[in-house]
């Protein structure tokens, strides 16, 4: 079973992961992984920390030369900003140095009471979206493997505030090239200007803004996932992974939130096209009864505004036990743009895990042969 743990703190020495279950003999392109980390750090509205860090991954085990060995893989991303924080992170704080004013919407208050360390700093260090750097690296390795198996994952920003980008075919390379060149990862040039203006206004006002991301996974064969048990349903598994990303508050598969559609128009009619089974539409988002149906898996992910804002809102001082104004911790204006990259890589891990659950293999070429044989014979049953 493919699995991983990650560790590390926002201003600690490094972010680390150990991945178990990656098949042997896969040739890793480390530049691909580092480019995914670079994509995560780019985008309009990013905070000043992105000017400090230049994330690059290092392999400490499980890789010989460029090839995976089948052993557990250890990946590390060193935090450059640690040098500016080591005197704070590396010592026991004095009572007056402890953070006791929680930011509404963050994990500050719940972490303070759950773990009882008496310092919100300990919660901040782990709840920070900095954790998504190592999850992106893990997912990028999985994404590389999926690409070799004929499975591709792409994304775009769907909305920012109340502005929505056009619905387009993101598997058209010309269209997707334009999206990737956009500082806000959208297609429509006028909408791009609107997104940028919204971010600028929020920055001036000491505010943050949320929005949504469109994710699409192409090439997953029919039959991945299962309805035989509730915890094996593919959409449930993907939801679990997506909801674990900081700031995510809702998920939609296909057009599941279009309440105007009736059964006769929502359900995707099945047709034969050039000898293959296809769907006229994809309202279900590529998953039925918890199992992939061969169409693109399409998901919209809704992300809240970042809770660390400069504008004053009410909170409490936990030491003095009285109401006060919130404090500001360095942050971006919007998490939506980098979240689109993070989410691509997060879902890559879960898709590869479910692929490997169906096509069990210890070695990469064995895995590739199994999935190719299945694709060629599944509709002959």
Coordinates of C-alpha atoms in Angstrom, one line a residue:
X1 CA 0.0 0.0 0.0
X2 CA 1.3 3.4 -1.0
X3 CA 1.6 5.7 2.1
X4 CA 3.6 8.6 3.5
X5 CA 4.1 10.7 6.6
X6 CA 5.4 14.2 6.6
X7 CA 7.0 16.3 9.3
X8 CA 8.5 19.7 9.9
X9 CA 7.5 23.2 10.9
X10 CA 7.0 26.4 9.1
X11 CA 10.2 28.1 10.5
X12 CA 12.0 24.9 11.4
X13 CA 15.1 23.4 9.7
X14 CA 13.3 21.5 7.1
X15 CA 10.1 19.8 5.8
X16 CA 10.5 16.0 5.5
X17 CA 8.5 13.1 4.2
X18 CA 8.9 9.3 4.1
X19 CA 7.1 7.5 1.3
X20 CA 6.6 3.8 1.3
X21 CA 5.3 1.7 -1.6
X22 CA 6.8 3.5 -4.6
X23 CA 7.7 0.8 -7.2
X24 CA 11.3 0.1 -8.0
X25 CA 13.0 1.0 -11.3
X26 CA 11.2 4.3 -11.9
X27 CA 13.5 6.9 -13.3
X28 CA 12.9 10.1 -11.4
X29 CA 13.2 13.5 -13.1
X30 CA 14.1 15.7 -10.1
X31 CA 13.8 18.8 -12.2
X32 CA 10.1 18.0 -12.7
X33 CA 9.6 17.8 -8.9
X34 CA 11.5 21.1 -8.3
X35 CA 9.5 22.8 -11.1
X36 CA 6.2 21.8 -9.3
X37 CA 7.6 23.3 -6.1
X38 CA 8.4 26.5 -8.1
X39 CA 4.9 26.5 -9.6
X40 CA 3.5 26.3 -6.0
X41 CA 5.6 29.4 -5.0
X42 CA 4.5 31.5 -8.0
X43 CA 1.3 33.5 -8.7
X44 CA -0.1 36.9 -8.0
X45 CA -0.8 37.9 -4.4
X46 CA 2.0 35.8 -2.8
X47 CA 3.6 37.0 0.4
X48 CA 7.2 38.1 1.0
X49 CA 8.3 34.7 2.2
X50 CA 8.2 33.5 -1.4
X51 CA 11.1 35.9 -2.0
X52 CA 13.1 34.2 0.7
X53 CA 12.5 30.5 -0.1
X54 CA 13.6 28.7 -3.3
X55 CA 12.2 25.2 -2.6
X56 CA 14.3 22.3 -3.9
X57 CA 13.9 18.7 -2.9
X58 CA 16.7 16.3 -1.8
X59 CA 16.4 12.5 -1.6
X60 CA 18.0 10.9 1.4
X61 CA 17.0 7.3 0.8
X62 CA 15.1 5.0 -1.6
X63 CA 16.8 6.4 -4.8
X64 CA 20.0 5.2 -6.3
X65 CA 21.3 7.5 -9.0
X66 CA 17.9 8.5 -10.5
X67 CA 16.1 5.2 -10.0
X68 CA 13.8 4.2 -7.2
X69 CA 14.9 1.0 -5.4
X70 CA 11.6 -0.1 -3.8
X71 CA 12.9 1.0 -0.4
X72 CA 11.2 3.8 1.6
X73 CA 11.9 7.2 0.0
X74 CA 13.0 10.1 2.3
X75 CA 12.5 13.6 0.8
X76 CA 13.6 16.8 2.4
X77 CA 13.1 20.5 1.6
X78 CA 15.4 22.8 3.7
X79 CA 13.8 26.0 5.0
X80 CA 16.1 29.0 4.2
X81 CA 14.0 31.2 6.5
X82 CA 15.2 29.0 9.5
X83 CA 18.3 31.2 9.8
X84 CA 16.1 34.2 10.6
X85 CA 14.1 32.2 13.2
X86 CA 16.5 29.7 14.8
X87 CA 16.9 31.9 18.0
X88 CA 13.1 31.9 18.4
X89 CA 12.4 28.3 17.3
X90 CA 15.4 26.8 19.1
X91 CA 14.7 27.9 22.6
X92 CA 12.1 27.7 25.3
X93 CA 10.1 31.0 25.2
X94 CA 9.8 33.2 28.3
X95 CA 6.3 33.7 29.5
X96 CA 6.0 37.2 28.0
X97 CA 7.2 35.9 24.6
X98 CA 4.5 33.3 24.3
X99 CA 1.7 34.1 21.7
X100 CA -1.6 34.1 23.5
X101 CA -3.9 36.0 21.0
X102 CA -5.5 33.6 18.5
X103 CA -6.4 34.6 15.0
X104 CA -10.0 33.8 14.2
X105 CA -10.3 31.2 11.4
X106 CA -6.9 29.7 12.0
X107 CA -5.9 26.7 14.1
X108 CA -4.5 29.0 16.9
X109 CA -7.3 28.6 19.5
X110 CA -8.1 24.9 19.0
X111 CA -4.4 24.0 19.0
X112 CA -3.8 26.1 22.2
X113 CA -6.3 24.1 24.1
X114 CA -5.8 20.7 22.4
X115 CA -2.0 20.4 23.1
X116 CA -1.7 22.8 26.0
X117 CA 1.8 24.0 25.4
X118 CA 0.8 27.5 26.4
X119 CA 2.2 29.1 23.2
X120 CA 0.2 29.5 20.0
X121 CA 3.6 29.5 18.2
X122 CA 3.7 25.7 18.5
X123 CA 0.4 25.5 16.6
X124 CA 1.3 28.0 14.0
X125 CA 4.4 26.1 13.1
X126 CA 2.5 23.0 12.1
X127 CA -0.9 24.4 10.8
X128 CA 0.9 26.7 8.4
X129 CA 0.4 26.1 4.7
X130 CA 4.2 25.7 4.5
X131 CA 3.4 22.0 5.1
X132 CA 2.0 21.9 1.5
X133 CA 5.6 22.3 0.2
X134 CA 6.5 18.7 1.1
X135 CA 3.1 17.4 0.1
X136 CA 3.6 19.0 -3.3
X137 CA 7.0 17.2 -3.6
X138 CA 5.5 13.8 -2.6
X139 CA 2.6 14.4 -5.1
X140 CA 5.0 15.5 -7.8
X141 CA 6.8 12.2 -7.7
X142 CA 3.4 10.4 -7.9
X143 CA 2.4 12.8 -10.7
X144 CA 5.6 11.8 -12.7
X145 CA 4.7 8.1 -12.3
X146 CA 1.1 8.7 -13.4
X147 CA 2.2 10.6 -16.5
X148 CA 4.2 7.5 -17.5
X149 CA 1.1 5.5 -17.0
X150 CA -1.0 7.8 -19.3
X151 CA -2.7 9.8 -16.6
X152 CA -2.5 13.6 -16.5
X153 CA -3.6 16.1 -13.9
X154 CA -4.3 19.8 -14.7
X155 CA -5.9 22.7 -13.0
X156 CA -7.0 26.3 -13.3
X157 CA -8.4 29.0 -11.1
X158 CA -12.2 28.8 -11.4
X159 CA -13.1 31.9 -9.3
X160 CA -11.8 34.6 -7.1
X161 CA -14.4 36.3 -4.9
X162 CA -17.5 36.7 -7.1
X163 CA -15.6 36.7 -10.4
X164 CA -15.5 33.5 -12.5
X165 CA -13.2 32.5 -15.3
X166 CA -14.4 30.8 -18.5
X167 CA -14.9 27.0 -18.7
X168 CA -12.3 25.8 -21.2
X169 CA -10.7 22.6 -22.4
X170 CA -7.5 22.5 -20.3
X171 CA -6.2 19.5 -22.2
X172 CA -5.8 21.8 -25.2
X173 CA -2.1 22.6 -24.9
X174 CA -2.5 26.1 -26.4
X175 CA -5.2 27.0 -23.9
X176 CA -3.4 25.4 -21.0
X177 CA -0.2 27.2 -22.0
X178 CA -2.1 30.5 -21.7
X179 CA -3.4 29.5 -18.2
X180 CA 0.1 28.7 -17.0
X181 CA 1.4 32.0 -18.2
X182 CA -1.3 33.9 -16.4
X183 CA -0.2 35.3 -13.0
X184 CA -3.6 34.2 -11.6
X185 CA -3.9 31.0 -13.6
X186 CA -7.0 31.8 -15.5
X187 CA -7.9 31.9 -19.2
X188 CA -10.0 35.0 -19.9
X189 CA -7.8 38.1 -20.2
X190 CA -10.5 40.4 -18.8
X191 CA -11.2 38.1 -15.9
X192 CA -7.4 38.1 -15.2
X193 CA -7.5 41.8 -14.9
X194 CA -10.4 41.6 -12.5
X195 CA -8.7 39.0 -10.4
X196 CA -5.6 41.1 -10.1
X197 CA -7.6 44.2 -9.2
X198 CA -9.4 42.2 -6.5
X199 CA -6.1 41.1 -5.0
X200 CA -4.7 44.6 -5.1
X201 CA -7.8 46.1 -3.4
X202 CA -7.6 43.4 -0.6
X203 CA -4.0 44.1 -0.1
X204 CA -4.6 47.8 0.3
X205 CA -7.5 47.1 2.8
X206 CA -5.5 44.6 4.8
X207 CA -7.9 41.9 3.6
X208 CA -7.6 38.4 2.1
X209 CA -9.8 36.7 -0.5
X210 CA -11.0 33.2 -1.3
X211 CA -12.2 31.4 -4.4
X212 CA -12.2 28.1 -6.2
X213 CA -10.0 25.8 -8.3
X214 CA -11.0 23.5 -11.1
X215 CA -9.2 20.2 -11.2
X216 CA -9.2 17.6 -13.9
X217 CA -7.7 14.1 -14.0
X218 CA -7.5 12.5 -17.5
X219 CA -6.7 8.9 -18.3
X220 CA -7.9 7.0 -15.2
X221 CA -9.3 3.8 -16.6
X222 CA -12.8 2.6 -15.7
X223 CA -12.9 0.5 -12.5
X224 CA -10.6 2.3 -10.1
X225 CA -12.2 2.6 -6.6
X226 CA -14.9 0.4 -5.2
X227 CA -18.5 0.5 -3.9
X228 CA -18.1 -2.8 -2.0
X229 CA -17.1 -0.8 1.1
X230 CA -17.8 2.8 2.0
X231 CA -14.1 3.6 2.7
X232 CA -13.0 2.4 -0.8
X233 CA -15.1 4.8 -2.8
X234 CA -12.8 6.9 -5.1
X235 CA -14.7 10.2 -4.6
X236 CA -14.6 9.7 -0.8
X237 CA -10.9 9.0 -0.9
X238 CA -10.2 12.1 -3.1
X239 CA -12.4 14.2 -0.9
X240 CA -10.4 13.1 2.2
X241 CA -7.1 14.2 0.6
X242 CA -8.5 17.4 -0.8
X243 CA -10.2 18.5 2.5
X244 CA -6.9 17.9 4.3
X245 CA -5.3 20.9 2.4
X246 CA -5.3 24.1 4.5
X247 CA -8.1 26.5 3.7
X248 CA -10.3 24.0 1.7
X249 CA -14.0 24.2 2.8
X250 CA -16.0 22.5 0.1
X251 CA -15.8 20.1 -2.9
X252 CA -17.9 19.5 -6.0
X253 CA -17.6 16.6 -8.4
X254 CA -18.7 17.4 -11.9
X255 CA -21.9 19.5 -11.8
X256 CA -23.1 18.1 -8.5
X257 CA -24.1 21.5 -7.2
X258 CA -26.3 22.3 -10.3
X259 CA -29.7 21.8 -8.6
X260 CA -31.6 22.9 -11.8
X261 CA -30.7 19.7 -13.6
X262 CA -33.2 16.9 -13.5
X263 CA -32.5 13.2 -13.6
X264 CA -33.0 13.0 -17.4
X265 CA -30.4 15.7 -18.0
X266 CA -28.0 15.2 -15.1
X267 CA -27.3 11.5 -15.7
X268 CA -24.6 11.0 -18.3
X269 CA -26.0 9.0 -21.3
X270 CA -23.9 6.1 -22.5
X271 CA -23.0 5.8 -26.2
X272 CA -20.7 3.9 -28.5
X273 CA -18.2 6.1 -30.3
X274 CA -15.6 4.5 -32.7
X275 CA -16.0 1.2 -30.9
X276 CA -15.5 2.7 -27.5
X277 CA -18.0 3.3 -24.7
X278 CA -18.3 7.0 -24.0
X279 CA -20.6 9.5 -22.2
X280 CA -22.5 12.4 -23.9
X281 CA -21.9 14.6 -20.8
X282 CA -19.8 14.4 -17.7
X283 CA -22.1 15.8 -15.0
X284 CA -21.0 13.1 -12.5
X285 CA -17.4 14.2 -12.8
X286 CA -16.0 10.8 -14.0
X287 CA -17.0 8.8 -10.9
X288 CA -20.2 6.8 -10.4
X289 CA -20.9 4.7 -7.3
X290 CA -17.4 5.5 -6.0
X291 CA -15.8 4.0 -9.1
X292 CA -14.1 5.8 -12.0
X293 CA -16.1 5.5 -15.2
X294 CA -13.4 6.3 -17.8
X295 CA -14.3 10.0 -18.3
X296 CA -12.2 12.8 -16.9
X297 CA -12.5 13.1 -13.1
X298 CA -13.5 16.8 -12.7
X299 CA -13.6 18.5 -9.3
X300 CA -14.2 22.0 -8.1
X301 CA -12.5 22.9 -4.8
X302 CA -13.6 25.9 -2.7
X303 CA -11.0 27.7 -0.6
X304 CA -11.7 30.3 2.1
X305 CA -9.9 33.6 2.6
X306 CA -6.6 33.3 4.5
X307 CA -7.3 33.9 8.2
X308 CA -4.2 36.0 8.9
X309 CA -5.3 39.6 8.0
X310 CA -4.0 43.1 8.8
X311 CA -7.5 44.4 9.3
X312 CA -8.7 44.4 12.9
X313 CA -11.3 41.9 13.9
X314 CA -12.3 40.7 17.3
X315 CA -10.5 38.0 19.4
X316 CA -9.4 37.4 23.0
X317 CA -6.2 37.6 25.0
X318 CA -6.0 34.1 26.6
X319 CA -3.6 35.3 29.3
X320 CA -5.5 38.4 30.3
X321 CA -8.9 36.8 29.6
X322 CA -10.3 39.8 27.9
X323 CA -11.4 40.8 24.4
X324 CA -8.9 42.4 22.0
X325 CA -8.1 42.8 18.3
X326 CA -6.5 40.1 16.2
X327 CA -2.8 40.1 15.5
X328 CA -1.2 39.7 12.1
X329 CA 1.2 36.9 11.0
X330 CA 2.9 37.2 7.6
X331 CA 0.8 35.7 4.9
X332 CA -0.4 35.9 1.3
X333 CA -3.4 37.9 0.1
X334 CA -5.0 34.8 -1.5
X335 CA -4.2 31.1 -1.3
X336 CA -6.3 30.2 -4.4
X337 CA -3.6 30.4 -7.0
X338 CA -0.9 28.3 -5.3
X339 CA -3.6 26.0 -4.0
X340 CA -4.3 25.0 -7.6
X341 CA -0.8 23.6 -7.9
X342 CA -0.9 22.0 -4.4
X343 CA -4.2 20.3 -5.2
X344 CA -2.9 18.8 -8.5
X345 CA -0.1 17.1 -6.5
X346 CA -2.2 16.1 -3.5
X347 CA -4.7 14.2 -5.7
X348 CA -1.8 12.6 -7.6
X349 CA -0.8 10.7 -4.5
X350 CA -4.4 9.3 -4.0
X351 CA -4.9 8.4 -7.7
X352 CA -1.6 6.6 -7.8
X353 CA -2.4 4.8 -4.5
X354 CA -5.7 3.6 -5.9
X355 CA -4.1 2.6 -9.2
X356 CA -1.6 0.5 -7.2
X357 CA -4.3 -1.0 -5.1
X358 CA -5.9 -2.3 -8.3
X359 CA -2.7 -3.1 -10.2
X360 CA -0.5 -4.5 -7.4
X361 CA 3.2 -4.3 -8.5
X362 CA 6.6 -4.0 -6.8
X363 CA 8.3 -2.8 -10.0
X364 CA 7.4 0.0 -12.3
X365 CA 7.4 -1.8 -15.6
X366 CA 5.3 -4.6 -14.1
X367 CA 2.8 -1.9 -13.1
X368 CA 2.8 -0.3 -16.5
X369 CA 2.3 -3.7 -18.3
X370 CA -0.6 -4.5 -16.0
X371 CA -2.5 -1.2 -16.5
X372 CA -1.9 -1.3 -20.3
X373 CA -3.2 -4.9 -20.6
X374 CA -6.2 -3.9 -18.5
X375 CA -7.0 -0.9 -20.7
X376 CA -6.8 -3.1 -23.8
X377 CA -9.1 -5.8 -22.5
X378 CA -11.6 -4.3 -20.0
X379 CA -14.3 -3.5 -22.6
X380 CA -14.0 -7.0 -24.1
X381 CA -15.6 -8.5 -21.0

